[in-house]
Short mmCIF file of C-alpha atoms and ligand atoms in Angstrom, two decimals:
data_model
loop_
_atom_site.label_atom_id
_atom_site.label_comp_id
_atom_site.label_asym_id
_atom_site.label_seq_id
_atom_site.Cartn_x
_atom_site.Cartn_y
_atom_site.Cartn_z
CA MET A 241 67.03 39.22 136.16
CA SER A 242 67.57 40.01 132.48
CA GLN A 243 65.17 42.30 130.65
CA ALA A 244 62.37 41.21 128.31
CA LEU A 245 63.27 39.73 124.95
CA ALA A 246 63.60 42.35 122.19
CA VAL A 247 61.28 40.33 119.95
CA LEU A 248 58.59 40.74 122.66
CA GLY A 249 59.18 44.49 123.05
CA GLY A 250 62.16 44.57 125.45
CA PRO A 251 65.41 46.45 124.84
CA PRO A 252 67.83 44.86 122.32
CA THR A 253 71.12 43.38 123.54
CA SER A 254 73.19 45.31 121.00
CA GLU A 255 72.80 48.53 119.05
CA ARG A 256 76.11 48.08 117.27
CA ALA A 257 76.46 49.05 113.58
CA TRP A 258 77.36 45.66 112.07
CA PRO A 259 79.50 45.33 108.95
CA VAL A 260 77.70 44.94 105.63
CA TRP A 261 78.57 42.95 102.51
CA PRO A 262 79.52 43.35 99.69
CA ILE A 263 82.26 45.97 100.02
CA ALA A 264 83.44 48.20 97.13
CA ASP A 265 87.21 47.74 97.33
CA PRO A 266 89.76 50.38 96.27
CA GLY A 267 90.73 49.94 92.63
CA LEU A 268 87.34 48.54 91.69
CA ARG A 269 86.06 51.75 90.08
CA GLU A 270 89.28 52.17 88.09
CA ASN A 271 88.89 48.64 86.76
CA LEU A 272 85.27 49.29 85.80
CA ASP A 273 86.24 52.54 84.04
CA GLU A 274 88.87 50.60 82.13
CA VAL A 275 86.22 48.13 80.92
CA LEU A 276 83.85 50.97 79.99
CA ALA A 277 86.50 52.64 77.87
CA SER A 278 87.90 49.45 76.35
CA GLY A 279 85.24 48.78 73.74
CA ARG A 280 85.18 45.18 74.95
CA TRP A 281 82.54 44.37 77.57
CA THR A 282 82.68 40.61 77.11
CA ILE A 283 85.14 38.10 75.67
CA SER A 284 82.75 37.64 72.75
CA ASN A 285 83.40 41.25 71.70
CA LEU A 286 86.35 41.85 69.38
CA TYR A 287 89.86 41.64 70.81
CA ARG A 288 91.29 45.12 71.45
CA GLY A 289 94.96 44.36 71.89
CA ALA A 290 95.07 43.68 75.65
CA PRO A 291 94.24 40.53 77.64
CA SER A 292 90.61 40.46 78.77
CA PHE A 293 89.75 40.97 82.42
CA GLU A 294 88.10 37.57 82.19
CA GLN A 295 91.39 35.93 81.26
CA ARG A 296 93.30 37.90 83.87
CA PHE A 297 90.83 36.86 86.55
CA ALA A 298 90.95 33.24 85.38
CA GLU A 299 94.73 33.20 85.73
CA ALA A 300 94.69 34.93 89.12
CA TRP A 301 92.01 32.60 90.49
CA ALA A 302 93.75 29.49 89.16
CA ALA A 303 96.93 30.63 90.93
CA SER A 304 95.03 31.37 94.13
CA VAL A 305 93.36 27.93 94.14
CA GLY A 306 96.52 26.20 92.98
CA VAL A 307 95.17 24.61 89.80
CA ALA A 308 96.31 24.56 86.19
CA HIS A 309 93.01 25.78 84.71
CA CYS A 310 90.13 28.11 85.60
CA THR A 311 87.07 28.81 83.46
CA PRO A 312 84.99 31.78 84.66
CA THR A 313 81.22 31.41 84.26
CA ALA A 314 78.11 33.54 84.62
CA SER A 315 77.13 31.99 87.96
CA GLY A 316 77.86 29.22 90.43
CA THR A 317 74.93 27.29 89.02
CA THR A 318 76.37 27.40 85.50
CA ALA A 319 79.79 26.45 86.95
CA LEU A 320 78.14 23.30 88.33
CA THR A 321 76.31 22.59 85.06
CA VAL A 322 79.48 23.06 83.03
CA ALA A 323 81.59 20.95 85.42
CA LEU A 324 79.05 18.11 85.47
CA GLU A 325 78.85 18.00 81.67
CA ALA A 326 82.63 18.37 81.29
CA CYS A 327 82.93 15.31 83.55
CA GLY A 328 80.67 13.40 81.19
CA VAL A 329 77.46 13.50 83.22
CA GLY A 330 74.21 13.65 81.25
CA ALA A 331 70.67 12.43 80.72
CA GLY A 332 69.50 9.78 83.18
CA ASP A 333 72.75 9.67 85.15
CA GLU A 334 72.64 9.78 88.92
CA VAL A 335 74.60 12.43 90.82
CA ILE A 336 75.04 12.19 94.58
CA VAL A 337 74.25 15.52 96.26
CA PRO A 338 74.12 16.34 99.98
CA GLY A 339 70.61 16.75 101.35
CA LEU A 340 71.63 19.99 103.06
CA SER A 341 72.81 22.71 100.68
CA TRP A 342 71.61 25.68 98.69
CA VAL A 343 69.11 24.44 96.08
CA ALA A 344 71.51 25.01 93.17
CA SER A 345 73.59 21.96 94.14
CA ALA A 346 70.57 19.86 93.16
CA SER A 347 68.92 22.07 90.52
CA ALA A 348 72.12 22.11 88.43
CA VAL A 349 71.87 18.30 88.26
CA LEU A 350 68.21 18.48 87.22
CA GLY A 351 69.17 21.08 84.61
CA ILE A 352 71.24 18.58 82.62
CA ASN A 353 68.47 15.96 82.76
CA ALA A 354 70.34 13.97 85.39
CA VAL A 355 68.93 12.69 88.68
CA PRO A 356 70.02 14.18 92.02
CA ILE A 357 70.41 11.43 94.63
CA LEU A 358 69.98 13.26 97.93
CA VAL A 359 72.26 11.80 100.58
CA ASP A 360 72.41 12.50 104.30
CA VAL A 361 75.08 14.57 106.03
CA ASP A 362 77.40 14.31 109.00
CA PRO A 363 75.78 15.69 112.21
CA ASP A 364 78.85 17.79 113.15
CA THR A 365 80.18 19.12 109.81
CA PHE A 366 76.79 19.19 107.98
CA CYS A 367 78.65 17.92 104.88
CA LEU A 368 78.19 14.63 102.96
CA ASP A 369 78.42 11.53 105.16
CA PRO A 370 80.82 9.19 103.29
CA ALA A 371 79.10 6.06 104.68
CA ALA A 372 75.76 7.30 103.33
CA VAL A 373 77.43 8.02 99.99
CA GLU A 374 78.65 4.39 99.81
CA ARG A 375 75.10 3.16 100.43
CA ALA A 376 73.70 5.43 97.69
CA LEU A 377 76.08 4.30 94.94
CA SER A 378 74.52 2.45 92.01
CA ASP A 379 75.62 1.41 88.56
CA ARG A 380 74.15 4.71 87.31
CA THR A 381 76.15 6.97 89.64
CA ALA A 382 78.06 9.31 87.33
CA ALA A 383 79.38 11.89 89.82
CA ILE A 384 79.52 12.88 93.48
CA THR A 385 79.05 16.54 94.37
CA ALA A 386 80.66 17.40 97.71
CA VAL A 387 79.49 20.72 99.15
CA HIS A 388 81.80 22.54 101.57
CA LEU A 389 78.94 23.96 103.60
CA TYR A 390 79.03 27.21 105.66
CA SER A 391 82.43 26.91 107.38
CA ALA A 392 83.26 23.24 106.88
CA VAL A 393 85.36 21.36 104.38
CA ALA A 394 83.69 18.07 103.38
CA ASP A 395 85.47 14.82 104.25
CA LEU A 396 87.69 14.89 101.16
CA ASP A 397 89.86 11.99 102.41
CA ALA A 398 86.95 9.54 102.50
CA LEU A 399 85.08 11.00 99.52
CA GLY A 400 88.27 11.05 97.45
CA MET A 401 88.79 7.38 98.26
CA ILE A 402 85.23 6.47 97.21
CA SER A 403 85.63 8.48 94.01
CA GLU A 404 88.90 6.72 93.17
CA ARG A 405 87.79 3.22 94.08
CA HIS A 406 84.67 3.46 91.90
CA ALA A 407 86.18 5.73 89.22
CA ILE A 408 83.41 8.31 89.73
CA PRO A 409 84.34 11.99 89.36
CA LEU A 410 84.22 14.04 92.57
CA ILE A 411 82.97 17.57 91.97
CA GLU A 412 83.65 20.08 94.73
CA ASP A 413 80.87 22.64 95.17
CA CYS A 414 83.04 25.41 96.63
CA ALA A 415 80.38 28.14 96.31
CA GLN A 416 80.68 28.80 100.07
CA ALA A 417 84.35 28.01 100.58
CA HIS A 418 86.68 30.44 98.77
CA GLY A 419 90.11 30.05 100.37
CA ALA A 420 89.37 26.95 102.51
CA ARG A 421 92.07 24.27 102.59
CA HIS A 422 92.34 20.55 103.06
CA ARG A 423 95.76 19.17 104.04
CA GLY A 424 97.30 22.40 102.81
CA ARG A 425 95.61 22.35 99.39
CA SER A 426 92.82 24.77 98.45
CA VAL A 427 89.36 23.39 97.95
CA GLY A 428 88.57 23.31 94.26
CA SER A 429 91.96 21.72 93.51
CA ILE A 430 91.30 18.28 94.99
CA GLY A 431 88.33 16.76 93.13
CA SER A 432 88.02 16.39 89.36
CA ALA A 433 86.64 19.93 89.26
CA GLY A 434 85.83 22.74 91.69
CA CYS A 435 82.84 25.03 91.26
CA PHE A 436 82.78 28.51 92.76
CA SER A 437 79.97 31.06 92.96
CA MET A 438 80.59 34.81 92.99
CA GLN A 439 76.95 35.69 93.74
CA GLY A 440 76.39 38.69 95.99
CA SER A 441 76.40 36.86 99.31
CA LYS A 442 79.54 34.83 98.67
CA LEU A 443 83.07 35.35 100.02
CA MET A 444 84.26 36.65 96.63
CA THR A 445 81.58 38.45 94.67
CA SER A 446 80.82 40.42 91.54
CA GLY A 447 77.07 40.32 92.19
CA GLU A 448 76.74 37.30 89.93
CA GLY A 449 79.50 35.06 88.63
CA GLY A 450 81.22 31.72 88.97
CA ALA A 451 84.24 29.65 88.03
CA VAL A 452 85.26 26.07 87.32
CA THR A 453 88.74 25.04 88.47
CA THR A 454 90.55 21.86 87.49
CA ASN A 455 93.94 20.29 86.95
CA ASP A 456 92.55 18.15 84.13
CA ARG A 457 93.31 19.65 80.70
CA ARG A 458 90.45 17.78 79.03
CA ILE A 459 87.86 18.90 81.59
CA SER A 460 89.10 22.46 81.19
CA GLU A 461 88.88 22.28 77.39
CA LEU A 462 85.30 21.01 77.56
CA ALA A 463 84.39 23.61 80.18
CA GLU A 464 85.70 26.41 77.92
CA HIS A 465 83.51 25.21 75.07
CA LEU A 466 80.44 24.49 77.21
CA ARG A 467 80.27 28.04 78.55
CA ALA A 468 80.97 29.90 75.25
CA ASP A 469 78.58 28.36 72.72
CA GLY A 470 81.18 25.80 71.67
CA ARG A 471 83.94 28.36 71.12
CA SER A 472 87.34 28.56 72.80
CA ARG A 473 90.05 31.15 73.14
CA SER A 474 92.72 31.29 70.47
CA SER A 475 96.06 30.03 71.84
CA VAL A 476 97.89 33.03 70.38
CA PRO A 477 96.61 36.61 70.76
CA PRO A 478 94.63 37.51 67.62
CA ALA A 479 95.01 40.71 65.62
CA ALA A 480 93.31 43.68 67.27
CA GLY A 481 89.79 44.01 65.89
CA SER A 482 89.25 40.27 65.36
CA MET A 483 87.51 37.60 67.44
CA GLU A 484 89.53 35.96 70.21
CA LEU A 485 86.94 33.16 70.51
CA LEU A 486 87.33 30.59 67.73
CA GLU A 487 84.63 28.18 66.55
CA THR A 488 86.59 25.11 67.61
CA ALA A 489 83.39 23.17 68.45
CA VAL A 490 85.01 20.31 70.40
CA ILE A 491 81.59 20.06 72.09
CA MET A 492 78.40 22.07 71.68
CA GLY A 493 77.96 24.72 74.36
CA SER A 494 75.69 27.47 75.64
CA ASN A 495 76.46 31.02 76.68
CA ALA A 496 77.48 31.16 80.32
CA CYS A 497 80.36 33.62 79.97
CA MET A 498 81.38 36.03 82.72
CA SER A 499 81.27 39.66 81.52
CA GLU A 500 84.30 41.93 81.61
CA PHE A 501 82.62 44.06 84.31
CA HIS A 502 82.24 41.10 86.61
CA ALA A 503 85.80 39.92 86.06
CA ALA A 504 87.09 43.46 86.69
CA VAL A 505 85.28 43.57 90.05
CA LEU A 506 86.65 40.18 91.08
CA LEU A 507 90.19 41.10 90.12
CA ALA A 508 90.02 44.14 92.43
CA GLN A 509 88.62 42.02 95.25
CA LEU A 510 90.97 39.06 95.17
CA PRO A 511 93.88 40.79 96.97
CA HIS A 512 91.63 41.23 100.05
CA LEU A 513 90.49 37.62 100.37
CA GLU A 514 93.37 36.40 102.57
CA GLN A 515 93.17 39.16 105.11
CA ARG A 516 89.37 38.91 105.37
CA SER A 517 89.54 35.12 105.78
CA ALA A 518 92.00 35.53 108.65
CA ALA A 519 89.82 38.17 110.34
CA ARG A 520 86.75 35.92 110.11
CA ALA A 521 88.64 32.90 111.44
CA ALA A 522 89.75 34.90 114.49
CA THR A 523 86.27 36.15 115.43
CA ALA A 524 84.78 32.71 114.72
CA ALA A 525 87.29 31.06 117.08
CA ARG A 526 86.32 33.51 119.81
CA LEU A 527 82.64 32.88 119.20
CA ASP A 528 83.21 29.09 119.30
CA GLN A 529 84.54 29.48 122.85
CA LEU A 530 81.78 31.80 124.02
CA LEU A 531 78.93 29.75 122.58
CA SER A 532 80.36 26.40 123.73
CA ALA A 533 80.42 27.80 127.28
CA LEU A 534 76.66 28.40 126.89
CA GLY A 535 76.01 24.77 125.94
CA CYS A 536 75.80 25.40 122.18
CA THR A 537 77.71 23.31 119.62
CA PRO A 538 79.43 25.23 116.83
CA GLN A 539 79.72 23.50 113.44
CA THR A 540 83.04 21.66 113.04
CA SER A 541 85.04 20.78 109.94
CA SER A 542 86.30 17.42 108.67
CA GLU A 543 89.60 15.89 109.69
CA GLY A 544 92.35 17.17 107.43
CA THR A 545 90.94 20.71 107.27
CA THR A 546 93.88 23.09 107.44
CA ARG A 547 91.92 26.29 106.88
CA ARG A 548 88.23 27.03 107.21
CA ALA A 549 86.43 29.67 105.17
CA TYR A 550 83.45 31.13 106.99
CA TYR A 551 80.55 31.79 104.60
CA ARG A 552 77.99 31.45 107.38
CA TYR A 553 78.72 30.90 111.04
CA ALA A 554 76.55 27.99 112.29
CA PHE A 555 75.89 26.58 115.75
CA LYS A 556 73.49 24.08 117.26
CA VAL A 557 71.45 25.09 120.30
CA PRO A 558 71.08 22.57 123.15
CA ASP A 559 68.55 19.73 122.71
CA ASP A 560 66.20 20.86 125.50
CA VAL A 561 65.97 24.29 123.87
CA VAL A 562 65.07 22.77 120.49
CA SER A 563 62.28 20.77 122.04
CA SER A 564 60.65 23.92 123.41
CA SER A 565 61.12 26.18 120.37
CA SER A 566 62.11 26.01 116.69
CA ALA A 567 65.40 27.21 115.24
CA ASP A 568 63.32 29.66 113.21
CA SER A 569 61.77 31.37 116.21
CA ILE A 570 65.08 31.42 118.12
CA ALA A 571 66.76 32.98 115.06
CA ARG A 572 64.02 35.63 114.90
CA ALA A 573 64.48 36.43 118.58
CA LEU A 574 68.26 36.70 118.15
CA SER A 575 67.84 38.98 115.11
CA ALA A 576 65.75 41.34 117.25
CA GLU A 577 68.40 41.31 120.03
CA LEU A 578 71.33 41.93 117.69
CA GLY A 579 70.06 44.00 114.77
CA PHE A 580 71.31 41.71 112.00
CA PRO A 581 69.57 38.74 110.41
CA LEU A 582 70.08 35.24 111.81
CA ALA A 583 68.32 32.24 110.29
CA ALA A 584 67.96 28.48 110.37
CA THR A 585 70.06 26.50 107.87
CA HIS A 586 69.06 25.98 104.25
CA ARG A 587 65.80 24.01 104.05
CA VAL A 588 66.52 20.29 103.67
CA LEU A 589 66.33 19.43 99.97
CA ASN A 590 63.71 16.67 100.34
CA ASP A 591 61.34 19.28 101.79
CA ASN A 592 62.34 22.54 100.15
CA PRO A 593 59.68 24.66 98.40
CA LEU A 594 62.29 25.74 95.82
CA ILE A 595 62.96 22.18 94.61
CA ARG A 596 59.74 21.23 92.85
CA PRO A 597 60.66 19.71 89.49
CA ALA A 598 57.01 18.73 88.91
CA THR A 599 56.22 22.45 88.34
CA ARG A 600 58.38 22.63 85.20
CA LYS A 601 57.55 21.00 81.92
CA ARG A 602 61.22 20.66 80.95
CA PHE A 603 61.56 17.88 83.54
CA ALA A 604 58.55 15.93 82.22
CA LEU A 605 60.79 13.33 80.59
CA GLY A 606 58.57 10.34 81.31
CA PRO A 607 57.04 8.67 84.35
CA ASP A 608 60.24 6.91 85.48
CA HIS A 609 62.25 10.14 85.40
CA GLN A 610 59.51 12.00 87.23
CA VAL A 611 59.51 9.43 90.02
CA ALA A 612 63.33 9.43 90.13
CA ILE A 613 63.58 13.21 90.55
CA ASP A 614 60.87 13.54 93.21
CA PRO A 615 62.91 14.92 96.14
CA ALA A 616 60.38 13.62 98.69
CA ARG A 617 61.50 10.04 98.04
CA PHE A 618 64.73 10.58 100.02
CA ASP A 619 65.01 10.09 103.76
CA LEU A 620 67.39 12.60 105.39
CA PRO A 621 67.07 12.28 109.19
CA VAL A 622 70.42 13.85 110.08
CA ALA A 623 70.00 16.84 107.76
CA THR A 624 66.50 17.32 109.18
CA GLU A 625 67.87 17.27 112.73
CA VAL A 626 70.55 19.82 111.78
CA TYR A 627 67.86 22.06 110.26
CA ARG A 628 65.77 21.78 113.43
CA SER A 629 68.57 22.73 115.83
CA THR A 630 70.97 25.06 114.01
CA ILE A 631 71.22 28.85 113.84
CA THR A 632 73.33 30.60 111.21
CA PHE A 633 74.38 34.12 110.19
CA GLY A 634 76.40 35.70 107.38
CA HIS A 635 80.17 36.12 107.15
CA GLU A 636 80.12 39.93 107.17
CA ILE A 637 79.28 39.82 110.89
CA LEU A 638 82.59 38.02 111.52
CA LEU A 639 84.37 41.11 110.19
CA ALA A 640 83.18 43.03 113.29
CA PRO A 641 85.75 43.65 116.06
CA LEU A 642 86.56 40.72 118.35
CA GLU A 643 84.66 42.24 121.30
CA ALA A 644 81.47 42.33 119.20
CA MET A 645 81.35 38.54 119.63
CA ASP A 646 80.53 39.22 123.30
CA ASP A 647 77.30 40.91 122.12
CA ILE A 648 76.35 37.79 120.17
CA ALA A 649 77.06 35.51 123.13
CA ALA A 650 75.08 37.81 125.46
CA ALA A 651 72.10 37.69 123.08
CA VAL A 652 72.26 33.89 122.80
CA ASP A 653 72.44 33.62 126.59
CA LYS A 654 69.44 35.92 127.02
CA VAL A 655 67.30 34.13 124.44
CA LEU A 656 68.16 30.62 125.69
CA VAL A 657 67.30 31.55 129.28
CA ARG A 658 63.92 32.92 128.19
CA VAL A 659 63.21 30.53 125.34
CA ASP A 660 59.91 29.39 126.92
CA GLU A 661 58.52 32.88 126.32
CA LEU A 662 58.83 32.40 122.55
CA THR A 663 56.02 29.87 122.15
C1 PLP B 857 75.33 29.96 95.97
C2 PLP B 857 75.50 28.50 95.79
C3 PLP B 857 75.42 27.89 94.53
C4 PLP B 857 74.96 28.59 93.29
O1 PLP B 857 75.63 29.72 92.94
P1 PLP B 857 74.89 30.88 92.11
O2 PLP B 857 76.03 31.79 91.76
O3 PLP B 857 73.89 31.51 93.00
O4 PLP B 857 74.30 30.27 90.90
C5 PLP B 857 75.68 26.54 94.44
N1 PLP B 857 76.00 25.82 95.53
C6 PLP B 857 76.07 26.36 96.75
C7 PLP B 857 76.45 25.49 97.91
C8 PLP B 857 75.81 27.72 96.93
O5 PLP B 857 75.87 28.24 98.16
#
């Protein structure tokens, strides 16, 4: 007979010290010192005779993703905003967005006065369901945002085909998928543009930050302008003491530049991405086996995925367990057993307290627009089912030793056996 659940006062399953994220990598402080001493803390300071960290990071990240162009941005949200506008999306346009994602996938669309069309997801990968995308297309659809959620790559074969057939740009929201691959190519290199976030929880992070990747020279040129108040970098290095950003004004922009400090942190972190991805994939594979043996269903990835990036590990609990308790209360019980936070998935976007456009005057663009952007008008049964039955936790835990996965499985076993005690 196992002991009482930790959440009800019993002894926890594990007292292990779990890894934490983010990690201050070697070389990071040296890079930051270099920025401090350089007299140039952002690309909109005067050129000091050496390439900016921002430009060095852009080149390194473009090479890592396998694209011709990378434009760093202040955040993943601004990366999405910039990519959408660089792809020609604007006021009144419809953008297809998965109903299960972090709120920014939808709020970035609202931010450019466009209309997020929330579309249901696949029950196994939790990413956009291509058949549901087809049904949601209209003559106002101006873009499709595919989110590579948690550890899955969206169905880029099917979504790419839809995008091509209807000549609608496919934007990859890669905020959770640094290093993931589809048929050997990195995510962020397959759609018209890829959008990355470097926010503190992400697989590459400078606390805040983002990037737009693309192989399209025109999209890149617009992205450069959109994030730097309509300015772009001079094609030849300027004289020291002059501005590197020129007022080229191909399109009006706003300031969403990444600072030199952020770029310096990312440049120090990039060399560790590969090795950390491999470590996470190994522990995740072990956990897949252990949890499947307990009747749970780990999230899968789309056909054609050649490498998964684990931002959050996600698994569904068995149906009979869901009917007797919520994912929320199971996650709380598991957190108490293990000593690190587990949670349900993101709240479904048609019922998410953070997506309430009616609370902001900037979205009051007339009665039709207000009806169009009301998230409650979308029906998302599969996403809702995923939210009801799925438990997730952060990628840092997958950097624990392989045998630590046994602790997680033991905790899941204990909580599922005693799930009736949670009500
Ligand atoms: C984090 C995230 C974003 C937004 O990135 P920020 O850097 O926080 O602005 C967008 N989409 C998804 C899927 C995310 O997880």
